XYZ file of C-alpha atoms in Angstrom:
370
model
C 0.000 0.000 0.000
C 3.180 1.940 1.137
C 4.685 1.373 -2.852
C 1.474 2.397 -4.592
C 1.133 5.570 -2.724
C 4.579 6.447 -3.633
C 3.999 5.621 -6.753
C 1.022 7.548 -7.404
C 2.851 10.873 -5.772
C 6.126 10.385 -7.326
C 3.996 10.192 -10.993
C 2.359 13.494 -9.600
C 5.073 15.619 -9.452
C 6.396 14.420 -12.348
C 3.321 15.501 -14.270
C 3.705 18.876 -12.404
C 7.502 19.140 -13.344
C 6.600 18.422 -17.224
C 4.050 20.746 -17.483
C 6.112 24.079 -15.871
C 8.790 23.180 -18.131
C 6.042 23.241 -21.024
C 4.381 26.481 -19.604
C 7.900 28.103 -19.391
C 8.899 26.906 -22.559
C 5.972 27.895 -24.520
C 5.892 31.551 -22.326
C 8.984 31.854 -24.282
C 7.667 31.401 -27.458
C 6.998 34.464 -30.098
C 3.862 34.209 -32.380
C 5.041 34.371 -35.645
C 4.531 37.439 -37.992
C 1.871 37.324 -40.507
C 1.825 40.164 -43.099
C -0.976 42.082 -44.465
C -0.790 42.547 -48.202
C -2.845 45.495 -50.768
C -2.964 45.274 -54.672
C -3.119 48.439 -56.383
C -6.162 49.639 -57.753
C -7.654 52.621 -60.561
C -9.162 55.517 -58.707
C -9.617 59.497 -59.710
C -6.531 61.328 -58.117
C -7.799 64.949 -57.233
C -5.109 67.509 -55.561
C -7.364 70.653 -54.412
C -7.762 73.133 -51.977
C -10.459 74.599 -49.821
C -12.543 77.581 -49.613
C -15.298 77.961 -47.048
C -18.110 80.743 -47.730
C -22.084 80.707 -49.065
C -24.056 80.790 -52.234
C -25.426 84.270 -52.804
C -27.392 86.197 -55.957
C -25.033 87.842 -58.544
C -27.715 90.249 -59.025
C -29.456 91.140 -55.508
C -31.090 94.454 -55.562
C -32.512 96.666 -52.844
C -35.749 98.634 -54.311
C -36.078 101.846 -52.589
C -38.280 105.042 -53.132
C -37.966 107.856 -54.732
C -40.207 109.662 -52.143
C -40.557 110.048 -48.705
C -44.551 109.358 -47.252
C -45.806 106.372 -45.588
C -46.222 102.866 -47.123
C -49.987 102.372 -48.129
C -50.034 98.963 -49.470
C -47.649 96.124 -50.121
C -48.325 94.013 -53.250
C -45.762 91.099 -52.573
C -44.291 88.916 -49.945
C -41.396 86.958 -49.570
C -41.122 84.149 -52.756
C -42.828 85.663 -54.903
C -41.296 85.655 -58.832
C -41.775 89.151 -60.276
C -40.914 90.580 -63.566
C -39.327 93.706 -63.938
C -41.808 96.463 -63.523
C -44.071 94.749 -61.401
C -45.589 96.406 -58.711
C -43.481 96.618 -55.274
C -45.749 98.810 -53.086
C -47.334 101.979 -52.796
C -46.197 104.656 -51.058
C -48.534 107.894 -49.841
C -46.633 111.125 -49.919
C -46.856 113.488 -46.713
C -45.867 116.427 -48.139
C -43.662 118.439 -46.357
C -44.979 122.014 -44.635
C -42.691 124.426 -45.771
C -42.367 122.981 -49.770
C -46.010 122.828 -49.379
C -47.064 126.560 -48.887
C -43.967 127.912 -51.349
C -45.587 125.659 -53.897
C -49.068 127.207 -53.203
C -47.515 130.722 -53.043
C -46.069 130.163 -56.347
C -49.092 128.698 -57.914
C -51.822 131.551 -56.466
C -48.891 133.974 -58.351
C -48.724 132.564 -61.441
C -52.507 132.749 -61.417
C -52.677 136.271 -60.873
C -49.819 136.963 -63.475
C -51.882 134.857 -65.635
C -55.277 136.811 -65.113
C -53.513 140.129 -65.382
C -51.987 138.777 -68.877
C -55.245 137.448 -70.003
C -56.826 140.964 -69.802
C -54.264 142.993 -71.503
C -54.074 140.497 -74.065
C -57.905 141.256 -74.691
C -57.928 144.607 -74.363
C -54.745 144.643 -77.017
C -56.525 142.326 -79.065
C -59.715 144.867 -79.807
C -57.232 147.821 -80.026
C -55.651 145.421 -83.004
C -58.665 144.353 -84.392
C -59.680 148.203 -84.505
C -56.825 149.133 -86.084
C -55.246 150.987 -83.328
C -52.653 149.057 -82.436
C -50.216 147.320 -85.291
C -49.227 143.557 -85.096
C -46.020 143.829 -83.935
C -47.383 145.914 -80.787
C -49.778 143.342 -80.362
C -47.035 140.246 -80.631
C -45.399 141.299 -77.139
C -49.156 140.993 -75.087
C -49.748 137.824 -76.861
C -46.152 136.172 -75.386
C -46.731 137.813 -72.289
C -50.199 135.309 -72.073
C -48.591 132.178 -73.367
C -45.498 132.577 -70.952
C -48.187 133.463 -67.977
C -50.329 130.491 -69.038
C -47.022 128.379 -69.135
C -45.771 129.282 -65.341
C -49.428 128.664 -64.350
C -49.550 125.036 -65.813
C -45.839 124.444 -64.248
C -47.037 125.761 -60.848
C -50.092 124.099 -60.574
C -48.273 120.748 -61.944
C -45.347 121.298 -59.285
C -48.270 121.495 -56.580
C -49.965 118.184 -57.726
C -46.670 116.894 -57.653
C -45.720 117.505 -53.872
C -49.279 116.494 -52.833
C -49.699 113.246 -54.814
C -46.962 112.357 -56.826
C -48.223 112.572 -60.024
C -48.774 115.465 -62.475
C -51.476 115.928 -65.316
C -48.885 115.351 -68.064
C -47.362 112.349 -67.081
C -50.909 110.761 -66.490
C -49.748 108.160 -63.997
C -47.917 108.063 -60.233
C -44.261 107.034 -61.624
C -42.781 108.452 -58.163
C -45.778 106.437 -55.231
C -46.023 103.391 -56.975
C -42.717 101.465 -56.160
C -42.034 98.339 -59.403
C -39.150 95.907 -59.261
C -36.414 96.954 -61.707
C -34.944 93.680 -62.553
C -36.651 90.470 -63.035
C -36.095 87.648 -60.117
C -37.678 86.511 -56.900
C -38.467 88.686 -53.768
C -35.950 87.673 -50.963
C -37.237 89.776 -48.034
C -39.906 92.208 -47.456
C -38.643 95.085 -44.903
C -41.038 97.047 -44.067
C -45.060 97.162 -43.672
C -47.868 98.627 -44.568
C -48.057 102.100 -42.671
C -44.043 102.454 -41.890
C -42.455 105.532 -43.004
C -39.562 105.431 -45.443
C -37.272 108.245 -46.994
C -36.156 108.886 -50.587
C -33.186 107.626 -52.099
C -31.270 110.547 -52.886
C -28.048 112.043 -53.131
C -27.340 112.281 -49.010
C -29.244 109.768 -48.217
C -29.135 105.554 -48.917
C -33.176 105.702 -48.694
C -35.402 103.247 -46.950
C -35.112 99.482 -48.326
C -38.670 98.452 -48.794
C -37.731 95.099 -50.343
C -34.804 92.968 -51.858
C -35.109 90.886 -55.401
C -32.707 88.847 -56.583
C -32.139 86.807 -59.543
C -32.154 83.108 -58.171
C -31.298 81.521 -61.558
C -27.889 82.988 -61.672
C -25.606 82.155 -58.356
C -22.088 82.483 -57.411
C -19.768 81.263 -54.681
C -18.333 84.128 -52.361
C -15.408 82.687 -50.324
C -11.964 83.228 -48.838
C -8.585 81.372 -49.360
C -5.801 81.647 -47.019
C -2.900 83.515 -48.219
C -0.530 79.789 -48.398
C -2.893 78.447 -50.763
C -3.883 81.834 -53.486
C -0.723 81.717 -55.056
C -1.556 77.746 -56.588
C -4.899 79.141 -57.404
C -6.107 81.244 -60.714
C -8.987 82.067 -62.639
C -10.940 79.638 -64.802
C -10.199 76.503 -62.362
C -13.241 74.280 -61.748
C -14.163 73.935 -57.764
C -16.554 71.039 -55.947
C -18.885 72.552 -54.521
C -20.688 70.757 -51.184
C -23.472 73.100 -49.573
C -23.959 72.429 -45.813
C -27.705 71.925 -46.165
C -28.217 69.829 -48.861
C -26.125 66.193 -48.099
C -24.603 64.244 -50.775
C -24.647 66.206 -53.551
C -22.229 68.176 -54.702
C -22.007 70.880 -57.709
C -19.632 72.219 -60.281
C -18.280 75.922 -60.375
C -15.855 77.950 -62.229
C -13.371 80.210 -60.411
C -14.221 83.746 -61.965
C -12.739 86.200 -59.263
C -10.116 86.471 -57.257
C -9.561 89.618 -54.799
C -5.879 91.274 -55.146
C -6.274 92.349 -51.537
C -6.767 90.337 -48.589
C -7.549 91.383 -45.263
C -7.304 90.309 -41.955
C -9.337 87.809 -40.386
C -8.670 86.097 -36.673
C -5.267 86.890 -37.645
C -4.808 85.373 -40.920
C -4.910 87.225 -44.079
C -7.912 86.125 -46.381
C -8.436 86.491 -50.116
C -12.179 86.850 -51.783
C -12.751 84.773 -54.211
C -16.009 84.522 -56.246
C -17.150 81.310 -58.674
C -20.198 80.717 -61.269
C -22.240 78.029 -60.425
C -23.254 75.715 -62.782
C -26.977 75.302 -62.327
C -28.170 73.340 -65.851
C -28.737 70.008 -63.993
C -29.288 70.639 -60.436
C -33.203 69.916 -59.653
C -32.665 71.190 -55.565
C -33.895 74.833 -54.749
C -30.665 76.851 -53.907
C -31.530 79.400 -51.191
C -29.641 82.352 -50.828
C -27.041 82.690 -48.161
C -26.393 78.868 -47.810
C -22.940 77.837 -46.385
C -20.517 76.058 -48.448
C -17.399 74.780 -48.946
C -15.483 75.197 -52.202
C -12.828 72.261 -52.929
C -11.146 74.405 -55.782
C -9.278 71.181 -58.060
C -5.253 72.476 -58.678
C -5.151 69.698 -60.775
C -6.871 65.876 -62.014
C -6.397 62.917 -63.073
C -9.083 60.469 -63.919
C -8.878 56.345 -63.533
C -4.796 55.964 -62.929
C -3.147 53.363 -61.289
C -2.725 54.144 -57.686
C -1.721 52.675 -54.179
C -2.189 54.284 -50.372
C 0.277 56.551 -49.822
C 1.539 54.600 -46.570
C 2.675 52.030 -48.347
C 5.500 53.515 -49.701
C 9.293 53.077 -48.323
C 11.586 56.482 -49.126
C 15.465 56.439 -48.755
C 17.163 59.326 -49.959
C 15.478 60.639 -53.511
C 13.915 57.119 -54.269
C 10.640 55.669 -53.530
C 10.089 51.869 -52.652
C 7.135 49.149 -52.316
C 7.700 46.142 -50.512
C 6.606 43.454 -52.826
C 5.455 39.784 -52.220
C 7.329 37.464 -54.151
C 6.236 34.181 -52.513
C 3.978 32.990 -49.303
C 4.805 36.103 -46.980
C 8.323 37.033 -48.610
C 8.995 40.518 -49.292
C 11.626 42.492 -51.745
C 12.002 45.672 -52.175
C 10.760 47.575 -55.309
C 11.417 51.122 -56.799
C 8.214 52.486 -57.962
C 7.956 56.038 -59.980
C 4.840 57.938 -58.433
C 3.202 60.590 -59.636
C 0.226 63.202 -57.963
C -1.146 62.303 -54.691
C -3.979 63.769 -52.899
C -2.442 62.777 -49.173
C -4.425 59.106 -49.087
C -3.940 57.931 -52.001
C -1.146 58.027 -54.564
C -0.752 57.370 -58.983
C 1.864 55.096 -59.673
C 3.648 55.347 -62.920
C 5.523 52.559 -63.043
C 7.478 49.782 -61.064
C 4.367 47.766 -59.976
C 1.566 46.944 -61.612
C -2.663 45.547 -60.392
C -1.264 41.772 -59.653
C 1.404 42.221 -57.125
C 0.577 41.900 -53.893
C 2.436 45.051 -51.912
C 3.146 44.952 -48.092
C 0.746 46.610 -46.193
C 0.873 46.126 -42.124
C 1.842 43.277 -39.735
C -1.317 40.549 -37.998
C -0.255 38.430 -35.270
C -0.832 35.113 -35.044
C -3.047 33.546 -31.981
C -0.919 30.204 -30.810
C -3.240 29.208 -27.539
C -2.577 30.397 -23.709
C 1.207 31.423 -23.871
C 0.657 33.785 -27.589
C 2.205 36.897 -26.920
């Protein structure tokens, strides 16, 4: 009983013995290297820049009065398409005091100047027709009417038009009724119906009773920074993502850009402006939407290209590591070309069936796999 029990322990800690030198052993042990492995592949190559600004109106135009008064009635709102000449609003002229009564003054003058004309004219003109008097006497009363008749219409016209607006010549109110003067779409109304506004005139901007734009011709207004104008010129086609519409993007051409730039948090900015191409969009472009302008310094369409971490550089020359058998490597000298910082055209030393070393996987080996 003695001998078995020995037995039995003695196996025991052999068992124990084997296994820490098997646990040690294998603690010891690396897990081999396995070796990722990419194939190039054709992609569009696209080195560009950004620009960040919004999508405005080329033409956006503030209509403004030509006469101070109060607003009577607004024919528009906000949306609506007008044509130019179309009716804006009415405005009701409150005649000012002072230009009132001179204009009255002058008118009740001219009417007496008139009536004193009209009755030497006819007392001349029996004197003529008796033979009294000789034409050429008689021409001087007959100018002195037509001029007095004259002043009287001008007066009495220059009255109408500081009350009203309109005059009996012109036959219509060309300075109360406010039209559009371009064709487009009403942006913004500004005012309402009984605010005051003020002329447009030479020391004054005038009161903005409403904005029309035309919506079917847009541009881009940005700003580059001041490292990136000088790789930038007119005529260059620019991506154009707006912020509110998603996945979509839309073609422009570069038109403008600003030979000043000015400061902006500390960075000098340049304006730039682009057309945008709006043939095939279907979306409604507001005005004023953000966007950002990726402004293409140059293309290339369906070349061969690889990631741009793949490659190996030692002095001037650029390498691939390339498979040659089951996870053997040799090094290759490729000839690159543009890159837009992923991805990179290859112009030769590789072509699409090697397999090109990409990044290191480590093999799982049980319990002791480092």
């Amino acid at each position: 009983m003695k001998t078995v029990l020995k037995v039995v322990l003695f196996g025991g800690l052999l068992v124990l013995f084997v296994y820490t030198l098997f646990f040690l052993w294998s603690k010891d042990q690396e897990a081999p290297v396995i070796y990722t492995t990419e194939t190039p592949f054709r992609t569009d190559i696209i080195k560009k820049t950004v620009a960040t600004g919004s999508v405005v109106p080329r033409k956006e135009i503030e209509i403004k009065p030509q006469v101070s008064g109060i607003v009577q009635e607004i024919y528009v709102e906000a949306g609506d398409v007008v044509k130019k000449g179309d009716l804006i609003a009415k405005v009701k002229i409150i005649p000012d005091m002072v230009t009132l009564n001179n204009a009255e003054n002058r008118m009740n003058r001219a009417r007496i100047a008139y009536e004193n004309a009209e009755r030497d004219y006819k007392r001349n003109k029996n004197l003529k027709d008796q033979g009294v008097i000789a034409d050429v006497d008689f021409q001087q009363f007959e100018l002195a009417l037509r001029n007095a008749e004259e002043e009287l219409e001008s007066a009495e016209a220059n009255l109408q038009l500081i009350k009203e607006g309109v005059t009996k010549r012109s036959g219509k109110s060309t300075n109360t009724l406010i039209r559009s003067t371009i064709d487009g779409m009403v942006l913004n109304v500004a005012i309402k119906e009984g605010n005051s506004v003020i002329e447009s005139n030479t020391f004054n901007d005038g009161t903005s009773i409403a904005t029309v734009a035309d919506m079917n011709d847009m541009i881009f207004e940005g700003n580059v920074d001041e490292s990136e104008v000088g790789k930038i010129r007119q005529g260059m086609a620019l991506i154009l993502k707006i912020g509110a519409i998603e996945s979509k993007t839309y073609d422009a051409t570069l038109e403008y850009i600003s030979p000043k730039g000015v400061a902006v948090d500390g960075a000098i900015q340049f304006e730039i402006r682009a057309a945008l191409a709006m043939n095939d969009t279907t979306e409604f472009i507001r005005a004023g939407y953000s966007a950002n302008a990726d402004i293409v310094l140059e293309r290339k369409d369906d070349v061969l290209s690889i990631h741009e971490s793949l490659l190996l550089f030692e002095g001037d020359s650029v390498f691939v590591e390339v498979e040659t058998s089951a996870q053997q490597f040799k090094k290759q000298q490729v000839k690159v070309g543009l890159s837009d910082g992923i991805n990179i055209e290859v112009l030769s030393g590789v072509d699409e069936n090697v397999q090109i070393k990409s990044g290191v996987q480590m093999e799982e080996m049980g319990p002791g796999a480092q």
